[in-house]
PDB file of C-alpha atoms in Angstrom:
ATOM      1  CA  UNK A  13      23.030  30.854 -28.456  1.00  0.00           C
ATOM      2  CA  UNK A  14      22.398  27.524 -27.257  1.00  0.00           C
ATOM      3  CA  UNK A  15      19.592  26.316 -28.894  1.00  0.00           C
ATOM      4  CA  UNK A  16      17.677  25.722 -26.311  1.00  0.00           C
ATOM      5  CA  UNK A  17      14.267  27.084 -25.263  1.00  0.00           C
ATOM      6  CA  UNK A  18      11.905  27.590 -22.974  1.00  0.00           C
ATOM      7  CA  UNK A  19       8.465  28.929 -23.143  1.00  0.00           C
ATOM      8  CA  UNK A  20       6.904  30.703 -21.135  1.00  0.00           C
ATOM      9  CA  UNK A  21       9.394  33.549 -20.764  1.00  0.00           C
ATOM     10  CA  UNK A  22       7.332  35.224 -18.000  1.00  0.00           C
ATOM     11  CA  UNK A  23       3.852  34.506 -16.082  1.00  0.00           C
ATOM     12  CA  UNK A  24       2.000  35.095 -13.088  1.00  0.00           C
ATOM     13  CA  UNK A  25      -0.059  32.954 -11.114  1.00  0.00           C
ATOM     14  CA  UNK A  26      -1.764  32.724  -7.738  1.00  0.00           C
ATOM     15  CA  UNK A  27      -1.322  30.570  -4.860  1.00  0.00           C
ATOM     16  CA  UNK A  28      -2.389  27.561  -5.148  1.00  0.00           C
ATOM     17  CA  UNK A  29      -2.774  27.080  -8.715  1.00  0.00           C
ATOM     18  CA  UNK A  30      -0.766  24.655 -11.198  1.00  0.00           C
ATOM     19  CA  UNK A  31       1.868  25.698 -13.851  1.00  0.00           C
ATOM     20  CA  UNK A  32       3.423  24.001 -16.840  1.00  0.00           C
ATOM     21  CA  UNK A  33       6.763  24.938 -18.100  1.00  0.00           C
ATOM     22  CA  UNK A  34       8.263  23.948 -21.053  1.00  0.00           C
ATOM     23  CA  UNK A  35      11.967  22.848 -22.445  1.00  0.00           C
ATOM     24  CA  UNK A  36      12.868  22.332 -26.216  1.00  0.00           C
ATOM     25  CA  UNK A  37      15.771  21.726 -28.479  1.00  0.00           C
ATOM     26  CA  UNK A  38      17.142  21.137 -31.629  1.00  0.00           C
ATOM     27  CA  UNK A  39      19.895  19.247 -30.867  1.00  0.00           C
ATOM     28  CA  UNK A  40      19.681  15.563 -29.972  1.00  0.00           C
ATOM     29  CA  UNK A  41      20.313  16.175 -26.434  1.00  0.00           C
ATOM     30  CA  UNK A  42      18.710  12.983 -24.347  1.00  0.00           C
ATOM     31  CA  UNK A  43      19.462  14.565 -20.731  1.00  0.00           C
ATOM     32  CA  UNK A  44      17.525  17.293 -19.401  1.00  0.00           C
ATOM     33  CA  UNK A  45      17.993  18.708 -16.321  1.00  0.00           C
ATOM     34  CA  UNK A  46      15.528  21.352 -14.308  1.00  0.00           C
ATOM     35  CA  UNK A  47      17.245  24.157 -11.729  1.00  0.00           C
ATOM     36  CA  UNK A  48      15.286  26.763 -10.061  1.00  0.00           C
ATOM     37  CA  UNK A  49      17.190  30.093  -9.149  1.00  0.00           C
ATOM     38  CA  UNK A  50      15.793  32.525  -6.753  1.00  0.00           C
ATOM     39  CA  UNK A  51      16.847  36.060  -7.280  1.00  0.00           C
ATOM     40  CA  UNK A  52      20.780  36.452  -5.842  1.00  0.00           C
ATOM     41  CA  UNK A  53      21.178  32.546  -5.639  1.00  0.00           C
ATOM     42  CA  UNK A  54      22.417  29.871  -7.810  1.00  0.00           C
ATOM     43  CA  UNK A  55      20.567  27.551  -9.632  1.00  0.00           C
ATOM     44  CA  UNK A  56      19.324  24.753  -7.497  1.00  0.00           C
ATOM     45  CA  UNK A  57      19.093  21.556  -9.021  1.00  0.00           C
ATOM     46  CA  UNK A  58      15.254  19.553  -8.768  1.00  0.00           C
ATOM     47  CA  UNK A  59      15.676  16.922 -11.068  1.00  0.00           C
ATOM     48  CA  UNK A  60      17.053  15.248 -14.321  1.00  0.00           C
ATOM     49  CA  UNK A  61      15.310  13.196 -17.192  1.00  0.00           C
ATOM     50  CA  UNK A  62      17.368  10.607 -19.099  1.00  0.00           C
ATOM     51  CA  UNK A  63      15.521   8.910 -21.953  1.00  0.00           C
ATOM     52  CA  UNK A  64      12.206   9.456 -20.575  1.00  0.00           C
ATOM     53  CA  UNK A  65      12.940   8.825 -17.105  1.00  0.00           C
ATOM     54  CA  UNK A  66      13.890  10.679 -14.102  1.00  0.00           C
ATOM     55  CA  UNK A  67      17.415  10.086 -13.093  1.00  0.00           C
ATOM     56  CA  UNK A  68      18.253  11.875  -9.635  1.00  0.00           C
ATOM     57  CA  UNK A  69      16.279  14.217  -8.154  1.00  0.00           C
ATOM     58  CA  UNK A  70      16.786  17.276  -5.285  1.00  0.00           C
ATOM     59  CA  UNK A  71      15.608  18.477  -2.540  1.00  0.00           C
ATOM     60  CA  UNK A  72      11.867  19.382  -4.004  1.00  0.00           C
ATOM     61  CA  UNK A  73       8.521  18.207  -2.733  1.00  0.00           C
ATOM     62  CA  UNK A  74       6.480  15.714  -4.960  1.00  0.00           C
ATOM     63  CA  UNK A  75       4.230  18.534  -6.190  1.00  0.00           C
ATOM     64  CA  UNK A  76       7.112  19.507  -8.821  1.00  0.00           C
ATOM     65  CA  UNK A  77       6.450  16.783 -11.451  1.00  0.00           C
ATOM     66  CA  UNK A  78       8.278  16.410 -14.685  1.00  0.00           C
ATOM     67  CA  UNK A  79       8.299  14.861 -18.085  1.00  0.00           C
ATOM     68  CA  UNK A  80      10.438  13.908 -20.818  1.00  0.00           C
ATOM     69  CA  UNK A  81       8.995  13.416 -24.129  1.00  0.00           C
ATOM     70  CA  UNK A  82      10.077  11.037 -26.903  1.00  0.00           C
ATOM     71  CA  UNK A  83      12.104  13.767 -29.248  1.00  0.00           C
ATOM     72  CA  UNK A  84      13.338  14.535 -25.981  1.00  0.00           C
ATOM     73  CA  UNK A  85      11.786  17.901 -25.305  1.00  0.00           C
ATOM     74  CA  UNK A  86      10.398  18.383 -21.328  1.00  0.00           C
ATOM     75  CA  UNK A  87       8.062  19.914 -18.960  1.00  0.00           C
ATOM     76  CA  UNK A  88       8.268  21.053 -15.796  1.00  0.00           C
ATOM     77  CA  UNK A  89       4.942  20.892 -13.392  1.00  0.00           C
ATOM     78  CA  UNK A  90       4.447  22.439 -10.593  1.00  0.00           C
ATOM     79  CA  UNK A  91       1.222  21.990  -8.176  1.00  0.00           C
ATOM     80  CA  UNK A  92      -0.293  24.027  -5.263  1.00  0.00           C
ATOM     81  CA  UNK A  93       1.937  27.271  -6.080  1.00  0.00           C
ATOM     82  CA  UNK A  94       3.362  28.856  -3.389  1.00  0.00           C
ATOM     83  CA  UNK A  95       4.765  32.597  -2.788  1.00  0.00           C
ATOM     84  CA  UNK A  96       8.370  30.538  -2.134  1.00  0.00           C
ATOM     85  CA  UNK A  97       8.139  28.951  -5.992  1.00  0.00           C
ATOM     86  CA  UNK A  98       8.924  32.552  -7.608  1.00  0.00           C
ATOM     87  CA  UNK A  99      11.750  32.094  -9.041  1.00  0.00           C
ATOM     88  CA  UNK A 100      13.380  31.607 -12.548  1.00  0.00           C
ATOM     89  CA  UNK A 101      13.288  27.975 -13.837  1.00  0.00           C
ATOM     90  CA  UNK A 102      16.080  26.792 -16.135  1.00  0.00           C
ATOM     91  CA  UNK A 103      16.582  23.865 -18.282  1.00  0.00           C
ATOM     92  CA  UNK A 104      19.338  22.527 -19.196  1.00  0.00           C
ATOM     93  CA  UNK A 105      20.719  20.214 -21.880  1.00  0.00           C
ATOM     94  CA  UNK A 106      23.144  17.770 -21.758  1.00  0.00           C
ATOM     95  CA  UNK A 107      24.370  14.397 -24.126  1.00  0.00           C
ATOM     96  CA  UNK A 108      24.485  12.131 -21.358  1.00  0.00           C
ATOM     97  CA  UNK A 109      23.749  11.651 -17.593  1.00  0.00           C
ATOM     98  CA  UNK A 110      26.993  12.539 -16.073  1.00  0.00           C
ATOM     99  CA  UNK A 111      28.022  16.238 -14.517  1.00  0.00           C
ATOM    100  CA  UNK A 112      30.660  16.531 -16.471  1.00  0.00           C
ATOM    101  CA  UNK A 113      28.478  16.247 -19.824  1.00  0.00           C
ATOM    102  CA  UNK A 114      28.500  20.002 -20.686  1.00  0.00           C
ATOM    103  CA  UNK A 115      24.987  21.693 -19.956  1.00  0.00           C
ATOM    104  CA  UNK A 116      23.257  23.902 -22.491  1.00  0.00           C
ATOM    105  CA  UNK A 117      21.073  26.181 -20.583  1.00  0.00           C
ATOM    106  CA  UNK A 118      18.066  27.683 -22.040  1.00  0.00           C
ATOM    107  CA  UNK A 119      17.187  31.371 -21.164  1.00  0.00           C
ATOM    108  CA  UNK A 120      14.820  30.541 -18.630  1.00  0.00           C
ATOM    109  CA  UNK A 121      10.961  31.384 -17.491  1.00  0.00           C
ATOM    110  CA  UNK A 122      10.393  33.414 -14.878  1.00  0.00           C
ATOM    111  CA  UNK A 123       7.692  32.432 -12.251  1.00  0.00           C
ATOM    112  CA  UNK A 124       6.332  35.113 -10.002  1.00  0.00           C
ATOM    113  CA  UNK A 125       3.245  33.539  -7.302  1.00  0.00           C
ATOM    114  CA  UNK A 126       1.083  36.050  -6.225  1.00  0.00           C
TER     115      UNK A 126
ATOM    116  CA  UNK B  12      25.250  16.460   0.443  1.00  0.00           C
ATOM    117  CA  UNK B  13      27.662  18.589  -1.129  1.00  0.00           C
ATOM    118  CA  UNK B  14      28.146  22.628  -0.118  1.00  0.00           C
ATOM    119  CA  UNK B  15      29.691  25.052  -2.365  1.00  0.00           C
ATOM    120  CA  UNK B  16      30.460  28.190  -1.132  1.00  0.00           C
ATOM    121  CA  UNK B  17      31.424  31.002  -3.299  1.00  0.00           C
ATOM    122  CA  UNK B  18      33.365  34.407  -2.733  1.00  0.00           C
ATOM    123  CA  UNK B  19      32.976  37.069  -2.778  1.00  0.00           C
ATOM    124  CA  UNK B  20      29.491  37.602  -3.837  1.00  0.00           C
ATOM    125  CA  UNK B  21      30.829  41.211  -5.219  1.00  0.00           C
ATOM    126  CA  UNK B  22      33.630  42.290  -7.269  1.00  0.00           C
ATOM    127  CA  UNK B  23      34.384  45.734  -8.919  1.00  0.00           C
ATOM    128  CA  UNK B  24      37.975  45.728 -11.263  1.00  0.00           C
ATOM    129  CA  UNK B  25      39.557  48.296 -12.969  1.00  0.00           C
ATOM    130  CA  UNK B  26      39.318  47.467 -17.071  1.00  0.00           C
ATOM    131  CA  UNK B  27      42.423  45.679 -17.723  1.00  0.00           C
ATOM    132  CA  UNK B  28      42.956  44.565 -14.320  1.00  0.00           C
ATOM    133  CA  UNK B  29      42.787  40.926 -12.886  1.00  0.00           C
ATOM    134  CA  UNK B  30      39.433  39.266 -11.214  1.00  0.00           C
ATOM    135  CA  UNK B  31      40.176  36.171  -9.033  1.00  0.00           C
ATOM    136  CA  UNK B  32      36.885  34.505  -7.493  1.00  0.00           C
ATOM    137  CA  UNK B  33      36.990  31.787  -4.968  1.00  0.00           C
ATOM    138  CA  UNK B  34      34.812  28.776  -3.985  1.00  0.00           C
ATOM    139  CA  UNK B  35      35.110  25.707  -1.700  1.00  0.00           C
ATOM    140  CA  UNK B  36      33.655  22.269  -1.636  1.00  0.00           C
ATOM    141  CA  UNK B  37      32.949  19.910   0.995  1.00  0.00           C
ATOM    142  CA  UNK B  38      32.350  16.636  -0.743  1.00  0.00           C
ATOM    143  CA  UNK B  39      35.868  15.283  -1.167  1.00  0.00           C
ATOM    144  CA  UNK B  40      33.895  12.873  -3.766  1.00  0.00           C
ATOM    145  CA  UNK B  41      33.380  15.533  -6.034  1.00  0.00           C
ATOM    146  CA  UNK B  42      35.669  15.413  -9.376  1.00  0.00           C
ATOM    147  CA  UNK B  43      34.500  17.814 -11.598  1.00  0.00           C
ATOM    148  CA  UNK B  44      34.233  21.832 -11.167  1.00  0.00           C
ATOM    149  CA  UNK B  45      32.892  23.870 -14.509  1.00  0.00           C
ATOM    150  CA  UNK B  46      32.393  27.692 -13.772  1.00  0.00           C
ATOM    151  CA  UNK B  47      29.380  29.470 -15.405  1.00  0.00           C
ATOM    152  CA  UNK B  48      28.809  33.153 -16.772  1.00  0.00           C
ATOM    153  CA  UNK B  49      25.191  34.442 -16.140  1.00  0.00           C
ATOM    154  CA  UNK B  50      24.547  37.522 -18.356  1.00  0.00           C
ATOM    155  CA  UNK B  51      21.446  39.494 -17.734  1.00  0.00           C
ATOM    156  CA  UNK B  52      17.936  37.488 -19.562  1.00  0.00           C
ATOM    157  CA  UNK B  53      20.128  34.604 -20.284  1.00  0.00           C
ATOM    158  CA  UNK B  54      20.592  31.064 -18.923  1.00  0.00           C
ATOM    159  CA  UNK B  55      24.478  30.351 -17.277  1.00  0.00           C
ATOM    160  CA  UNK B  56      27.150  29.597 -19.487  1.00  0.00           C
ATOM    161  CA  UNK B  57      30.122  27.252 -19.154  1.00  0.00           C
ATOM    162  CA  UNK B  58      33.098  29.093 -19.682  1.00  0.00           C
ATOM    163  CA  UNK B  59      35.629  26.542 -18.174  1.00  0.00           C
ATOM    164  CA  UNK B  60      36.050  23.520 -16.200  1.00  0.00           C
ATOM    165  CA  UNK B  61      38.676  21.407 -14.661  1.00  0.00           C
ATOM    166  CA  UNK B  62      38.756  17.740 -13.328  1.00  0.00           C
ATOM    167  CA  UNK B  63      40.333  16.515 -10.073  1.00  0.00           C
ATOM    168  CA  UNK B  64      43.727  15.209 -11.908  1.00  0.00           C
ATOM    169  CA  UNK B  65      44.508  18.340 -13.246  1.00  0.00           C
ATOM    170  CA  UNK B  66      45.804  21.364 -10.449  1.00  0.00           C
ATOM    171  CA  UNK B  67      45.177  24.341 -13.683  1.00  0.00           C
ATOM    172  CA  UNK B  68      43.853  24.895 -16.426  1.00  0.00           C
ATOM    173  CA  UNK B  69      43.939  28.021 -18.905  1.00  0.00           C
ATOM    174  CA  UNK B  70      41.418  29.266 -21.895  1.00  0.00           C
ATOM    175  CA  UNK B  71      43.402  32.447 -23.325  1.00  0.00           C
ATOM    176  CA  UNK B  72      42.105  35.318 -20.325  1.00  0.00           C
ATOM    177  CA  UNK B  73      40.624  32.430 -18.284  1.00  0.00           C
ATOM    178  CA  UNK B  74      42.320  30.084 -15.689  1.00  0.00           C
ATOM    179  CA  UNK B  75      41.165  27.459 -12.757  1.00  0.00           C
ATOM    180  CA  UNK B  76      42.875  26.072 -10.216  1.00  0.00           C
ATOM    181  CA  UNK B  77      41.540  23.710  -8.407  1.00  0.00           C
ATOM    182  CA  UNK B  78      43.426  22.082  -4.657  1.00  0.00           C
ATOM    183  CA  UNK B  79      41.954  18.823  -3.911  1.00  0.00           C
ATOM    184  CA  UNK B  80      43.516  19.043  -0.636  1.00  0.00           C
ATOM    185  CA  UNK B  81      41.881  22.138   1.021  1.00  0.00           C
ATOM    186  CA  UNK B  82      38.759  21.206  -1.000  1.00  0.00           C
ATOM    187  CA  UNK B  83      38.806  24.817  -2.639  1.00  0.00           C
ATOM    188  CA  UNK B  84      38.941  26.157  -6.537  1.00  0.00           C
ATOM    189  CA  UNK B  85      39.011  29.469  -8.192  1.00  0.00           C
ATOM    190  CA  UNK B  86      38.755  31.871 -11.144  1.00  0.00           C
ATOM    191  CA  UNK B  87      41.072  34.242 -12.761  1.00  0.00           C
ATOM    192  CA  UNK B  88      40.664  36.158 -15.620  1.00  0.00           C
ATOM    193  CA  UNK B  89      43.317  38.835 -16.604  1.00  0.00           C
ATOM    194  CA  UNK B  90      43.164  41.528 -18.750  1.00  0.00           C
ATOM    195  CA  UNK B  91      39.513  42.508 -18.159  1.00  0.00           C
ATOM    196  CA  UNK B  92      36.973  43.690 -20.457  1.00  0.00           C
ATOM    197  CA  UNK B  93      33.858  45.589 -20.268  1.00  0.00           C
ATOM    198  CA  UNK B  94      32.279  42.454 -21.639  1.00  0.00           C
ATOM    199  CA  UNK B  95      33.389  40.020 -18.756  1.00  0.00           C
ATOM    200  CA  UNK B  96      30.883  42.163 -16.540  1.00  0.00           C
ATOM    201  CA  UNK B  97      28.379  39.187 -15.375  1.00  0.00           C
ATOM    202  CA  UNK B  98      27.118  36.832 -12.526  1.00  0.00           C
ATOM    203  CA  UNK B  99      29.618  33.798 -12.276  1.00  0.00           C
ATOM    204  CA  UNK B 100      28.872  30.918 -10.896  1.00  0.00           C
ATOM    205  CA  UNK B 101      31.019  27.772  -9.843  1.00  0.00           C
ATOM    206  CA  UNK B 102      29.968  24.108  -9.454  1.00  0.00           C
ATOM    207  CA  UNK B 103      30.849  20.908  -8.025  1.00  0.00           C
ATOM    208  CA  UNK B 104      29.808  17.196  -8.734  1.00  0.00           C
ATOM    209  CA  UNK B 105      30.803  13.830  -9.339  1.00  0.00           C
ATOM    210  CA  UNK B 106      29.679  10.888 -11.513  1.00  0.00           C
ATOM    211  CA  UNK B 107      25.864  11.091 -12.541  1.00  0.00           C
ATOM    212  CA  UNK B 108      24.913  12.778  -9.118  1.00  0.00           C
ATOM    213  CA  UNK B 109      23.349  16.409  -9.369  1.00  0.00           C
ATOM    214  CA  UNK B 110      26.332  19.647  -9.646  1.00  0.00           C
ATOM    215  CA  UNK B 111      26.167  21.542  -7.088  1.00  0.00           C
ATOM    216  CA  UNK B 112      26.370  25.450  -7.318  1.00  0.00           C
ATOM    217  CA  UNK B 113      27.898  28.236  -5.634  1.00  0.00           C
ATOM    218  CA  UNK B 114      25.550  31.921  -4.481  1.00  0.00           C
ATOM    219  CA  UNK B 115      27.055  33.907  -7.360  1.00  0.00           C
ATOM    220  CA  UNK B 116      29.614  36.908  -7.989  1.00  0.00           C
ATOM    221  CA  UNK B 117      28.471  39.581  -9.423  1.00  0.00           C
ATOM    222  CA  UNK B 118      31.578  41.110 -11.610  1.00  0.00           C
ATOM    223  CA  UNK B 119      31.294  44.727 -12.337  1.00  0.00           C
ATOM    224  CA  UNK B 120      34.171  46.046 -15.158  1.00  0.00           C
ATOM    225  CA  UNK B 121      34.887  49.520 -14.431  1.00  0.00           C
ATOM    226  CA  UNK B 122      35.996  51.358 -17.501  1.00  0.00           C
TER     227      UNK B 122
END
């Protein structure tokens, strides 16, 4: 196990609508990093916190939104759902902004947009 | 930006047998190249990686190579097990800039 979770494991929404995703540990981990994997792809990377700030960020509209929280837990927002956002969200743990910092991944939360 | 493509997307192996799975790069900035195991409900794992000044490197059944030169890097594992049956995925990235990944193989251990 990594040690790292996220919550919700599944939900549904509708077009349209906003979701909140969430990212914990128990480590001390002060990099977090958010990937969303469609089914039969890899993860795709949308963007990574560092001490509270974002630090590099993909190829994803402004309506994904993130935080980073003091003990250094995260969230993941997304606005204006659509069907294309169905996917499972990872987040991923790391000591340390650089790639080769190994990444913990937590199980996931899959998204399905109805 | 940096592409990673990955081959081949399926694999079936004898138990026992060897798996070898292949991906290229085309960012010849790119340094580092972990590869991931994706097991069913579960976030990726890192099961390896190697840096660009090393051509190999070997974790008991597990072994990359990596060739800076044709931009390409792969996995081998010998001796499978029923257990190695999984998605893999390899990566590519450099400095603090975002890895990359590769589609996915699925590996399929036949008994």
């Amino acid at each position: 196990e990594t040690g790292v979770t996220q919550s919700p494991t599944h939900l549904i929404k509708t077009r349209g609508q906003q979701v909140t995703l969430r990212c914990s540990s128990q480590s001390g981990h002060n990099t977090v990093s958010w990937y969303q994997q469609a089914l039969g792809q890899g993860p795709q990377f949308i963007f990574q916190y560092y001490r509270e700030e974002e630090n590099g960020r993909g190829n994803f509209p402004p309506r994904f939104s993130g935080l980073q929280f003091p003990n250094y837990s995260s969230e993941l927002n997304v606005n204006a759902l659509e069907l294309d956002d169905s996917a499972l969200y990872l987040c991923a743990r790391s000591m340390g902004r650089w790639v080769s910092n190994e990444q913990y991944f937590g199980p996931g939360t899959r998204l399905t947009v109805t | 930006g940096e592409n990673v493509e990955q081959h081949p997307s399926t694999l079936s192996v004898q138990e026992g047998d060897s798996a070898v799975i292949k991906c290229t790069y085309s960012d010849s900035a790119s340094n580092y190249f972990p590869w991931y195991k994706q097991e069913l409900g579960k976030g990726p794992q890192l099961i390896i990686d190697i840096r660009s000044n090393v051509g190999e490197k070997k974790d008991q059944r597990i072994a990359v190579t990596l060739n800076k030169t044709a931009k390409h890097f792969s996995l081998h594992i010998t001796e499978t097990q029923p257990e190695d049956s999984a998605v893999y995925f390899c990566a590519a990235g450099f400095g603090n800039e975002k890895l990359t990944f590769g589609t996915g193989t699925r590996l399929t251990i036949i008994p």
